[in-house]
Coordinates of C-alpha atoms and ligand atoms in Angstrom, one line a residue:
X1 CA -101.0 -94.6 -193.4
X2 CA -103.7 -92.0 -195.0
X3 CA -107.5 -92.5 -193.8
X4 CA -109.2 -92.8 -197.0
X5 CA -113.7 -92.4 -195.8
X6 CA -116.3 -93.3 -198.3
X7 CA -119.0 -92.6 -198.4
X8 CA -121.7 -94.8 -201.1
X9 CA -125.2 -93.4 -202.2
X10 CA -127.7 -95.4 -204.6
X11 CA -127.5 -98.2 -206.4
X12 CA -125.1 -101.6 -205.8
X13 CA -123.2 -100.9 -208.9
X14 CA -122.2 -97.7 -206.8
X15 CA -120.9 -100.3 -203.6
X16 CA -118.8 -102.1 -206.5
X17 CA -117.0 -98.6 -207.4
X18 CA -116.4 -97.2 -203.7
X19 CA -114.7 -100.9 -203.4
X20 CA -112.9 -100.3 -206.5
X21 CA -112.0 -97.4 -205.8
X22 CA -110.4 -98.2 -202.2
X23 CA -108.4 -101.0 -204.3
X24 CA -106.7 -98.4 -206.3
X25 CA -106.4 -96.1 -203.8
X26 CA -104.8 -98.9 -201.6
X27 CA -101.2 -98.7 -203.3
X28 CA -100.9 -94.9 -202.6
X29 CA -101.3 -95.5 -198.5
X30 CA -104.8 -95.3 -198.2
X31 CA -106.8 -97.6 -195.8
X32 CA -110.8 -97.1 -195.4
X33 CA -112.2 -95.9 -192.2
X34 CA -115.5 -95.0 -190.9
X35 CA -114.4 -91.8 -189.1
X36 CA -115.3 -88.8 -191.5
X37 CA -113.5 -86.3 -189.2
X38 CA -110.2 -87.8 -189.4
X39 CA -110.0 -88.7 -192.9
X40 CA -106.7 -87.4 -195.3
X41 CA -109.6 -88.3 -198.0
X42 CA -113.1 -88.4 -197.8
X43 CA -115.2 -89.3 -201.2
X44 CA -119.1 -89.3 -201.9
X45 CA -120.0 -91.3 -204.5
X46 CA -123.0 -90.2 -205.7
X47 CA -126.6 -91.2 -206.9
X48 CA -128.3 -88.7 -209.8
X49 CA -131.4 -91.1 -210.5
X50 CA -133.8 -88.4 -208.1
X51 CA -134.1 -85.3 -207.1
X52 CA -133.6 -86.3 -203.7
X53 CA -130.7 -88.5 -204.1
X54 CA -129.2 -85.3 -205.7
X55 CA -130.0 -82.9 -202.6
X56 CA -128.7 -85.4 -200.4
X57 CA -125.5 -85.2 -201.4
X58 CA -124.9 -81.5 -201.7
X59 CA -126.3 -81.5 -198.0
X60 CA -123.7 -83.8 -196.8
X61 CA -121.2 -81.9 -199.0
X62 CA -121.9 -78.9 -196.5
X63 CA -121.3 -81.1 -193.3
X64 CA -118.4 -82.1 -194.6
X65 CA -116.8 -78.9 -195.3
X66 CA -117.3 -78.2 -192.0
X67 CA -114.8 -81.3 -190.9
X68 CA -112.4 -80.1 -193.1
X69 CA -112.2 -76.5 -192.2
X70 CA -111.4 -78.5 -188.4
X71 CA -109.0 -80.6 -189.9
X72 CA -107.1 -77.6 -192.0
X73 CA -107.3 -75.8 -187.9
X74 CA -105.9 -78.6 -186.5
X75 CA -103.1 -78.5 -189.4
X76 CA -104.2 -81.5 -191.2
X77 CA -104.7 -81.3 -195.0
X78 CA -108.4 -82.9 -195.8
X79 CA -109.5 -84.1 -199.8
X80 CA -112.7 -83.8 -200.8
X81 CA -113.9 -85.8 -203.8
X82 CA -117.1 -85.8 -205.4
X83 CA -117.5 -89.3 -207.4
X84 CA -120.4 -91.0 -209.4
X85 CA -123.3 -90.3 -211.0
X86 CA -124.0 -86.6 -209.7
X87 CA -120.7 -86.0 -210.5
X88 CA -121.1 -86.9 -213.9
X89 CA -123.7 -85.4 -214.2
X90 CA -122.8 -81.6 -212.5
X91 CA -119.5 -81.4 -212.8
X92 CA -119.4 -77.7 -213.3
X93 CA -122.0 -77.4 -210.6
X94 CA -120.5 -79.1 -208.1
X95 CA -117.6 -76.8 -208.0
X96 CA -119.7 -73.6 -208.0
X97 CA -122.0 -74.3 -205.4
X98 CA -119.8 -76.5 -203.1
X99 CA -116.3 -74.9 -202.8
X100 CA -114.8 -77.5 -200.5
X101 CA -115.1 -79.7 -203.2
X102 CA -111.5 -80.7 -204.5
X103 CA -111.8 -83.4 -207.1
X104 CA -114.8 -84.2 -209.5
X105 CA -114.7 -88.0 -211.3
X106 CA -116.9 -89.6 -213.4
X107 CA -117.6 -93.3 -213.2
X108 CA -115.5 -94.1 -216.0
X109 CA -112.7 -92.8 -214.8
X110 CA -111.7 -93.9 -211.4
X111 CA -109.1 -95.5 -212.6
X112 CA -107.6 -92.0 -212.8
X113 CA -108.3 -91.4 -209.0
X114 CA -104.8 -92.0 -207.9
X115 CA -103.1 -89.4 -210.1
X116 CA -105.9 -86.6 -209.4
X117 CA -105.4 -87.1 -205.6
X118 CA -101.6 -87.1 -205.9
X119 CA -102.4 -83.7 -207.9
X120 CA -104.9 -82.5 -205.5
X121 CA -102.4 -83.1 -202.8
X122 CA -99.1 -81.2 -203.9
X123 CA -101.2 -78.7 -205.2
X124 CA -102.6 -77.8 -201.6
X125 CA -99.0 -78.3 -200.8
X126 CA -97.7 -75.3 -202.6
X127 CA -100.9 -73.4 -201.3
X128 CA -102.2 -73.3 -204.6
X129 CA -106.3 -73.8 -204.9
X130 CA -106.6 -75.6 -208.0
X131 CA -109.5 -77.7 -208.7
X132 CA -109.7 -80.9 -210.6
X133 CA -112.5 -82.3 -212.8
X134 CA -112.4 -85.1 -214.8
X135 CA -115.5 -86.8 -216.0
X136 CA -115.0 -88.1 -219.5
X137 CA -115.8 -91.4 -221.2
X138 CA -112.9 -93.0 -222.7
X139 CA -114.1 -96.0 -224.4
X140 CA -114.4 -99.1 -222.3
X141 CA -111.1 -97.8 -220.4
X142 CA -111.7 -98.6 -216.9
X143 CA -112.1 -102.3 -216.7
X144 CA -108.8 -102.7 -218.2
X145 CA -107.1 -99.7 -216.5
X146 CA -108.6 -100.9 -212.8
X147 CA -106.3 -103.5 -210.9
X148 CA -108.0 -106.8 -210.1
X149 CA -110.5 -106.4 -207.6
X150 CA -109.1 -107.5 -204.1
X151 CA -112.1 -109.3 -202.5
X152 CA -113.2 -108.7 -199.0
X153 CA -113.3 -112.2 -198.0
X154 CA -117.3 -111.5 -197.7
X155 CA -119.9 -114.3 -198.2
X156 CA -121.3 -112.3 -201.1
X157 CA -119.7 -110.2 -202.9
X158 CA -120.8 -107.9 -206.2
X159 CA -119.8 -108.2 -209.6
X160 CA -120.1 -105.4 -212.7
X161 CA -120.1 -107.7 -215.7
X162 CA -121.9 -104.3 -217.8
X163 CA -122.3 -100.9 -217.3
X164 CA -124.4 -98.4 -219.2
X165 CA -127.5 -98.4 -220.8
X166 CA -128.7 -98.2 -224.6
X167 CA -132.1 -97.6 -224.1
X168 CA -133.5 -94.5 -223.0
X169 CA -136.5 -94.5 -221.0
X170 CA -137.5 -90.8 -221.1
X171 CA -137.5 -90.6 -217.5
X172 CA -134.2 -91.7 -216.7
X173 CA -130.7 -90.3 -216.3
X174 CA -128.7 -93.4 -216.4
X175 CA -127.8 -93.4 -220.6
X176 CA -126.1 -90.1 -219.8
X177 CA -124.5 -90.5 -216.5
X178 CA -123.4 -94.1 -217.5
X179 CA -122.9 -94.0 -221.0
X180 CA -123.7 -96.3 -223.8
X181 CA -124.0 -100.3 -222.9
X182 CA -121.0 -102.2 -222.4
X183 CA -120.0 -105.6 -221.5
X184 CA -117.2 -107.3 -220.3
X185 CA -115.3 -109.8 -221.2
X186 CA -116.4 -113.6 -220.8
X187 CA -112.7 -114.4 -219.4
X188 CA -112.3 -111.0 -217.4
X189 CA -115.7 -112.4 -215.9
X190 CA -114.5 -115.8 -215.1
X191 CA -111.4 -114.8 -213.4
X192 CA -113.2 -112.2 -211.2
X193 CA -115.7 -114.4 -210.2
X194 CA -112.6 -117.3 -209.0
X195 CA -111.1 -114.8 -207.4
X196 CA -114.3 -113.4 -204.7
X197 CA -114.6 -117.3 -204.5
X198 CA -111.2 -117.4 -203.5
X199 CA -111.7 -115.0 -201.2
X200 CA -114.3 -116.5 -199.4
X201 CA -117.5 -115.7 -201.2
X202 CA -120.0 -118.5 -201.8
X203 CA -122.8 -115.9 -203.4
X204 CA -122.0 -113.2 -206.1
X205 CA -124.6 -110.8 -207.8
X206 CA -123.8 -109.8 -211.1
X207 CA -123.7 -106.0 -211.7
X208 CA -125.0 -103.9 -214.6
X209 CA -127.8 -101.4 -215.0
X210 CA -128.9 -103.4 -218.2
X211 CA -127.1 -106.5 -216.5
X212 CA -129.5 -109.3 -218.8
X213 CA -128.5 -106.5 -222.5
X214 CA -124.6 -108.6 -221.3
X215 CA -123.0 -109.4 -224.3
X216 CA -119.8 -110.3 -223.8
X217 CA -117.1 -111.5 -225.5
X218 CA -116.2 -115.6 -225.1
X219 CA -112.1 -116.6 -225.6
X220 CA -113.4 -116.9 -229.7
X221 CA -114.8 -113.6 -230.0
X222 CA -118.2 -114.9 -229.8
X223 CA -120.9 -113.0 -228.1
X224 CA -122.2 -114.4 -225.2
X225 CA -125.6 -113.6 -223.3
X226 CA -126.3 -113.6 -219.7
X227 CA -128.0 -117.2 -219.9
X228 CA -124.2 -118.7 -221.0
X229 CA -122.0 -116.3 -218.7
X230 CA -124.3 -117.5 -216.0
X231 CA -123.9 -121.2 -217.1
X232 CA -120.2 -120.6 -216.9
X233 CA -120.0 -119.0 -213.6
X234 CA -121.7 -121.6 -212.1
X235 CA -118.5 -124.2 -212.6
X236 CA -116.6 -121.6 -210.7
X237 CA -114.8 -123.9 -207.5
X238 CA -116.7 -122.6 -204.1
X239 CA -119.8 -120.5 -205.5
X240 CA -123.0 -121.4 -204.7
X241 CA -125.6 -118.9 -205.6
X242 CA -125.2 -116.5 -208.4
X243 CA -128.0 -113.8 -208.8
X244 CA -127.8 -111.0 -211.4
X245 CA -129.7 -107.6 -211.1
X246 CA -131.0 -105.2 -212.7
X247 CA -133.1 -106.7 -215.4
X248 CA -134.9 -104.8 -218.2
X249 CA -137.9 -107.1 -219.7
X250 CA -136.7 -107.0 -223.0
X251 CA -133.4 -108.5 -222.6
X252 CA -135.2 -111.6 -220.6
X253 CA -134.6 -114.0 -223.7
X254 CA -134.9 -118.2 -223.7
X255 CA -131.4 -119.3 -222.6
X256 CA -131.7 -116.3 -219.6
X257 CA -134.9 -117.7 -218.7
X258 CA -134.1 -121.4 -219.1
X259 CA -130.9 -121.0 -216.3
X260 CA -133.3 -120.3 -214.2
X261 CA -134.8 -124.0 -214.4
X262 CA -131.0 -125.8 -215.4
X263 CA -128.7 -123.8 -212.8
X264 CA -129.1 -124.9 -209.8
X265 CA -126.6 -121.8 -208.7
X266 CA -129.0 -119.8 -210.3
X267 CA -131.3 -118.3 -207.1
X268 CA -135.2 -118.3 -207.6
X269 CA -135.0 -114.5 -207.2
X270 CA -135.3 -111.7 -209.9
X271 CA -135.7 -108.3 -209.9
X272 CA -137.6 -107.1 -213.2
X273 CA -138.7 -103.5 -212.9
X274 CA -141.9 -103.1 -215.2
X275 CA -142.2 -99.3 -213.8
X276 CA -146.3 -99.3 -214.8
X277 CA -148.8 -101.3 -215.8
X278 CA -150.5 -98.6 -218.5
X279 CA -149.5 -99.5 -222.0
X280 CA -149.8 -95.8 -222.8
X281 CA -147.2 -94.9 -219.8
X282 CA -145.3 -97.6 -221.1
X283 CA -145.3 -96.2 -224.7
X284 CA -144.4 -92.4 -223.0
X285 CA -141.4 -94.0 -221.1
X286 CA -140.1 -95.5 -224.4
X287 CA -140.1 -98.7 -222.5
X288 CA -140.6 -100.6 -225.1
X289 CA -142.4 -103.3 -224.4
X290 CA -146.4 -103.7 -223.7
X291 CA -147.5 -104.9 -219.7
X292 CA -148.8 -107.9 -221.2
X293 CA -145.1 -108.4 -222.5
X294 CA -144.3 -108.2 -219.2
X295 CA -146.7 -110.9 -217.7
X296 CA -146.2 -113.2 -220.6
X297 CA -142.4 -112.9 -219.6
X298 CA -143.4 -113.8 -215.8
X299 CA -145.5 -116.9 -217.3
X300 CA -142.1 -118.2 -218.7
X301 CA -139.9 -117.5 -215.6
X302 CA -142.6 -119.5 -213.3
X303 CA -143.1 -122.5 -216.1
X304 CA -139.0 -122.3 -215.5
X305 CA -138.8 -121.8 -212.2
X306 CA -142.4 -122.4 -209.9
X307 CA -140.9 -120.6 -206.9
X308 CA -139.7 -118.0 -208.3
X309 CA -139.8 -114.5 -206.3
X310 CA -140.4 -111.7 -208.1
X311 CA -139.2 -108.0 -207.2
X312 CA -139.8 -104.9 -209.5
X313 CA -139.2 -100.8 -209.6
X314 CA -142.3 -98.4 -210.1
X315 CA -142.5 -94.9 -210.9
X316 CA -145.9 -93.3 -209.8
X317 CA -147.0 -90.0 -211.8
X318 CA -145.1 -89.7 -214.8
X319 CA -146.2 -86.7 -217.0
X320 CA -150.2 -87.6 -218.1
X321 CA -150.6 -90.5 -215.6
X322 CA -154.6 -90.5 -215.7
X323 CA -156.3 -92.7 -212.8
X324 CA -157.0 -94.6 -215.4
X325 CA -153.5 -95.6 -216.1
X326 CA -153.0 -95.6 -211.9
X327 CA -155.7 -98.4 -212.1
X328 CA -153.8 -100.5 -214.6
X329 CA -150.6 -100.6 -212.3
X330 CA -152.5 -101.7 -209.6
X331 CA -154.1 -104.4 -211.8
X332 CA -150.8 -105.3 -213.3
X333 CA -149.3 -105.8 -209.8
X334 CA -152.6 -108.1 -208.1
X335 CA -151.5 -110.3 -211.5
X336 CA -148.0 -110.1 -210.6
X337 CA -147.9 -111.2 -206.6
X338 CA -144.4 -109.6 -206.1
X339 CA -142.4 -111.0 -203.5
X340 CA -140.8 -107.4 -203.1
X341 CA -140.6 -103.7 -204.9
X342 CA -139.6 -100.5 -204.5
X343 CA -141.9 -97.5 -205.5
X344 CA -141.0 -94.3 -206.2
X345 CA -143.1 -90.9 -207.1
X346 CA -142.0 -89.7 -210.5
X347 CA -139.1 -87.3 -210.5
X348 CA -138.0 -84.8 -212.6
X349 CA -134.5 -85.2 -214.2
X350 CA -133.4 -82.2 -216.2
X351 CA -132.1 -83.3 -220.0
X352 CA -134.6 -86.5 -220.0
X353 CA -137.1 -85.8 -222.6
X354 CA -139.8 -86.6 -219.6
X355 CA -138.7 -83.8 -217.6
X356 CA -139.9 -81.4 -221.0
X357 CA -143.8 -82.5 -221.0
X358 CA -146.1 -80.2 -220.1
X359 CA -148.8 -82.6 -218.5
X360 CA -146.9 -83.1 -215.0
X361 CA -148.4 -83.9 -211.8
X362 CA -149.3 -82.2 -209.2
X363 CA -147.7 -83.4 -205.7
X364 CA -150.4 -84.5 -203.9
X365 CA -151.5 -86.7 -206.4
X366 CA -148.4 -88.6 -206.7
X367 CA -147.9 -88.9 -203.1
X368 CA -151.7 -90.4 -203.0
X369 CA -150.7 -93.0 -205.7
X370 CA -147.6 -93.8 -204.1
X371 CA -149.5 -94.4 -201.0
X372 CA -152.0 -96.7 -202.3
X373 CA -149.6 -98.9 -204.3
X374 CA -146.9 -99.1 -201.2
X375 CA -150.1 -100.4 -199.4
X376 CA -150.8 -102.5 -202.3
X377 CA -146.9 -103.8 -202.5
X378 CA -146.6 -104.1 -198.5
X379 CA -149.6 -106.4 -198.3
X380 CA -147.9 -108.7 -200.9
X381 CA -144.7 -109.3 -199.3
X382 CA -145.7 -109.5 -196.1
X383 CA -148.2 -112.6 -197.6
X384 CA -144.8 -113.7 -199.8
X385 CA -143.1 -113.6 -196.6
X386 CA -146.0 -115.7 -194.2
X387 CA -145.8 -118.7 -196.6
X388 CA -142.4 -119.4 -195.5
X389 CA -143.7 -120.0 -192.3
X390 CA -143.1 -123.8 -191.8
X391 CA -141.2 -124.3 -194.4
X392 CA -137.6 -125.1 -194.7
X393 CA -135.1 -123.2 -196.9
X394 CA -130.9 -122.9 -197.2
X395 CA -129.7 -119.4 -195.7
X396 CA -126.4 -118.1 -196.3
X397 CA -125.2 -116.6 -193.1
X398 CA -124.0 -112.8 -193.5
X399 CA -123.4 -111.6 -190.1
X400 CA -124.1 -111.3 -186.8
X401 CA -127.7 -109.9 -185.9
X402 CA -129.2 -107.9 -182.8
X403 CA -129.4 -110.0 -180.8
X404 CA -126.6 -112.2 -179.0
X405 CA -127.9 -115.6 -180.5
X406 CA -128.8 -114.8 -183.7
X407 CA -127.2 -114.8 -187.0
X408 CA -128.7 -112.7 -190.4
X409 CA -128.8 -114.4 -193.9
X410 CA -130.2 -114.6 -196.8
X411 CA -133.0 -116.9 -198.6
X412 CA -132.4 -118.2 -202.0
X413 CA -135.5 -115.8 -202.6
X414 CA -133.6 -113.0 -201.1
X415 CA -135.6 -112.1 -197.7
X416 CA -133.5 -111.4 -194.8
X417 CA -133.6 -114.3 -192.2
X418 CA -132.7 -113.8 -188.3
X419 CA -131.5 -117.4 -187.5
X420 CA -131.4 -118.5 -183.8
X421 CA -128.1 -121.3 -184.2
X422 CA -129.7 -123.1 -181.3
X423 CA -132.9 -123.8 -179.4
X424 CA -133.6 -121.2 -177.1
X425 CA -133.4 -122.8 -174.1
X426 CA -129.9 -123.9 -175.0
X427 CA -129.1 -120.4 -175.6
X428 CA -127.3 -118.1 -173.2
X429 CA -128.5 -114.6 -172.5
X430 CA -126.7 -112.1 -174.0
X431 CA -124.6 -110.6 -171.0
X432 CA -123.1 -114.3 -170.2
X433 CA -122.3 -115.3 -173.8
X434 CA -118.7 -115.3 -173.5
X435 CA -115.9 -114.9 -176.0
X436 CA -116.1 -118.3 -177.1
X437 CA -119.4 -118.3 -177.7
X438 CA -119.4 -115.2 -179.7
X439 CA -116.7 -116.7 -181.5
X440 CA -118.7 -119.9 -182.5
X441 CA -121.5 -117.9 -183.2
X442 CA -119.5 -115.9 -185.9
X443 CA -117.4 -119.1 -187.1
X444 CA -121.1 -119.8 -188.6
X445 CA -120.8 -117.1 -190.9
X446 CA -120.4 -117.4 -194.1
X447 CA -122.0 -120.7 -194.0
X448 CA -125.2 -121.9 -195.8
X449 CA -127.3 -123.8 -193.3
X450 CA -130.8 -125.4 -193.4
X451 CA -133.5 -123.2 -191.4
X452 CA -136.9 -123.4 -190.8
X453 CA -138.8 -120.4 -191.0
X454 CA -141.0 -120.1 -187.6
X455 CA -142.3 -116.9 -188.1
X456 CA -142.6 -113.7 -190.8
X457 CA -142.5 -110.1 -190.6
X458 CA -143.1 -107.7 -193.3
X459 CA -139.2 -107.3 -194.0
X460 CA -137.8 -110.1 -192.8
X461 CA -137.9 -114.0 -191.7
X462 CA -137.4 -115.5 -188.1
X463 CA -135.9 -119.3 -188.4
X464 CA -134.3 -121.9 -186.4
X465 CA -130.8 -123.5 -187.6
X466 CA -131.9 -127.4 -188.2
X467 CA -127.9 -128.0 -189.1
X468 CA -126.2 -126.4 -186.7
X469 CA -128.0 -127.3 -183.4
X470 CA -127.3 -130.5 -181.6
X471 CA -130.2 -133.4 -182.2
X472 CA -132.8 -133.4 -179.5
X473 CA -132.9 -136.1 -177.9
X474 CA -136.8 -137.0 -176.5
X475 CA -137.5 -135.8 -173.3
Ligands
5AD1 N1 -138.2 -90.6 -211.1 C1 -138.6 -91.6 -210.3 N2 -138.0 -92.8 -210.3 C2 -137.0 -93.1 -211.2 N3 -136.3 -94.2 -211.4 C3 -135.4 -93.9 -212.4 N4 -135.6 -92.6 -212.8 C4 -136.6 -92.1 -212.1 C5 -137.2 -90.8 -212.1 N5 -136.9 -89.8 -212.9 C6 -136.5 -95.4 -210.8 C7 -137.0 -96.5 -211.7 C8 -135.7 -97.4 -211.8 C9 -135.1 -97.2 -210.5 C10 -133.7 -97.6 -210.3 O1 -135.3 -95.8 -210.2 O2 -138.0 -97.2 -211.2 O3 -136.0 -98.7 -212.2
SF4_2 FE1 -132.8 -96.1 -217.0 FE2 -134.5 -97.4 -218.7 FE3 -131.8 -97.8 -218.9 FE4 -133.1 -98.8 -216.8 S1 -133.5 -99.4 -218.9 S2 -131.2 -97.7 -216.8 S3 -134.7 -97.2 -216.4 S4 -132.9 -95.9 -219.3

């Protein structure tokens, strides 16, 4: 057996590729483990969407060296591979500044991983030093060239039905680190989607960082948007919820937005970065579309779907962000009522046309901005959150919480739910929960259950399992 350690920065289409990647690693020997030190094989897979993403991983680059100057003492032969979107990215760099590095991939080409290592490998084996890069972007290659995803006979489990993006917000690396927009194929879809329900999932997300641009082709050749794919993967036997992520406004069109009201496998849950509420920001980042664009497209997904939850991506400071335009965003998100975001200062990315202008921001003033719209953001999910209270909604167990008698899961609307399975009283403390209670516990898992919600947090839901625990009888 060869230790294979992985180790997954940024975005979920990133999870989907370490997984990938362990699957075609898998016929070579290679099993995934969570000890660093005593991996054969130890990959980052990188984020390059900020600055700090970026650091990050040349930091841990230089811990990592230092395990596998201990492994080489201890006579153990240790591969370092730089993957993803930094790698993409700064392939050339890499190598200079971080000389442990053995392998550099692109995310188009893991499908080559196997034969690089094998390389790598014999290479060190004859005492030679040679270095391997290979970040190019053959056309729509690694979908076909990857085996059949194994499944990890998880509840939920992540699907890339797209990759790339076509549109080119000046800020924003992805066009280049990604590539152009592609889709898969309706069937390729399908059979994926069977196949994590065969394994156990009742939930999968559906990947891509334009994933609502999908445009697929159907067994005819037809193209097929995300509204139909989603209609299609909702027949699949044993899945339950489908959610899809990330969304650009543009691409929310009529049959995507009308799934949302005819599917019931379709969760009431989107995420639909608007990035600022300033139609002159908006025009800057080449967003292409207008904030009231954006709210008119919100109107439509609650006239389909009243419940809705609505989650969305900011950037704070982009080059000529007056107050003005700070206002606007604040504005755009009391209108909105988001059910979650995440909020980020603006970050320079060399070779975006943003990173060029010459009215940037000074620090202090992003970090004040930031500041006041996290407050902002906070306040509305916590309030998102409290209106749960008392009410009753399906979770799909993940996993086993903190605590002894508690189980975590998901809402249809996404927020994380600590679920007592029974009434407290019935409950035993943690130190005499024995094996076969632990056992039942976790038999649960995996399960969607009815809950109600007894109390809220700011990140997360406190319920009690109506299903699962026995009926009370009156007292
Ligand atoms: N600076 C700050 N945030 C960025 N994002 C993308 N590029 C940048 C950047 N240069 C954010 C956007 C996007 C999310 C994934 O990351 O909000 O939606
Ligand atoms: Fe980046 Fe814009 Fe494409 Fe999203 S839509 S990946 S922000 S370029």
């Amino acid at each position: 057996m060869r230790r294979l350690f992985i180790k997954t920065y940024g975005c979920q289409m990133n999870v989907y590729d370490s997984e990938r990647m362990e699957d075609v690693l898998a016929p070579l020997g290679f099993e995934s483990s969570d000890d660093a030190a005593a991996a054969d094989l130890l990959i980052l897979n990188t984020c390059h969407i900020r600055e700090k993403a970026v650091e990050k991983v040349y930091s841990d680059i230089g811990r990592y060296r230092i395990l596998k100057e201990q492994a080489s003492a201890e006579g153990r032969q240790m591969l370092i591979v730089v993957a993803g979107c930094v790698a993409q990215a700064e392939a050339e760099e890499i190598l200079n500044r971080a000389k442990a590095v053995d392998i550099v991939v692109g995310p188009q080409t893991y499908h080559r991983l196997p034969a690089l290592v094998e390389q790598a490998t014999e290479a060190r084996r004859r005492g030679s030093r040679q270095r391997y890069i290979d970040t190019e972007f053959p056309a729509s290659e690694k979908f076909d060239r990857l085996p059949a995803a194994t499944g990890r006979s998880a509840p939920t489990a992540f699907l890339t039905i797209q990759e790339g993006c076509d549109k080119f917000c000046t800020f924003c690396v992805v066009p280049y680190t990604r590539g152009m927009e592609i889709s898969r194929p309706v069937v390729d879809v399908l059979a994926e989607a069977q196949h994590l329900a065969d394994q156990g999932a009742l939930e999968i997300t559906l990947l891509g960082q334009n994933v609502n641009a999908y445009h697929g082709r159907d067994e005819r050749g037809r193209e097929t948007g995300l509204g139909d794919l989603i209609r299609r993967a909702a027949k699949t036997d044993g899945i339950e919820r489908i959610r899809y992520t990330t969304s650009h406004p543009r691409d929310m069109d009529e049959s995507l937005i009308s799934a949302h009201r005819e599917v019931p496998e379709c969760m009431p849950y989107l995420h639909l970065p608007v990035q600022s509420g300033s139609d002159r920001v908006l025009k800057a980042m080449n967003r292409r579309h207008t904030s009231g664009d954006y709210l008119r497209t919100i109107d439509k997904l609650r006239a389909a779907c009243p419940d809705i939850a609505i989650s969305g991506d900011f950037i704070v400071g982009f080059p000529g962000e007056s107050d003005q335009d700070f206002e606007a965003t604040l504005e755009l998100v009391s209108e909105v009522g988001y059910a979650q975001a995440y909020s980020f200062k603006y970050s320079r990315r060399p070779g975006t046309p943003a990173a060029e202008a010459e009215n940037q921001l000074p620090e202090p003033v992003k970090a004040e901005r930031l500041a006041r719209l996290q407050e902002l953001l906070n306040q509305q999910q916590l309030q998102f959150n409290e209106a749960s209270v008392g009410r009753r909604m399906k979770v799909l167990l993940e996993r086993r919480g903190k605590h002894a008698d508690q189980l975590v899961g998901r809402s249809p609307h996404m927020q994380a739910v600590h679920v007592q399975v029974r009434p407290r009283e019935e409950t035993p403390s943690a130190e005499t929960l024995d094996d076969l209670s632990q056992a039942a516990y976790s038999s649960h898992i995996g399960k969607i259950v009815e809950v109600e919600i007894v109390s809220a947090g700011p990140n997360s839901l406190k319920g009690r399992c109506i299903e699962l625990s026995p009926a009370r009888t009156a007292a």
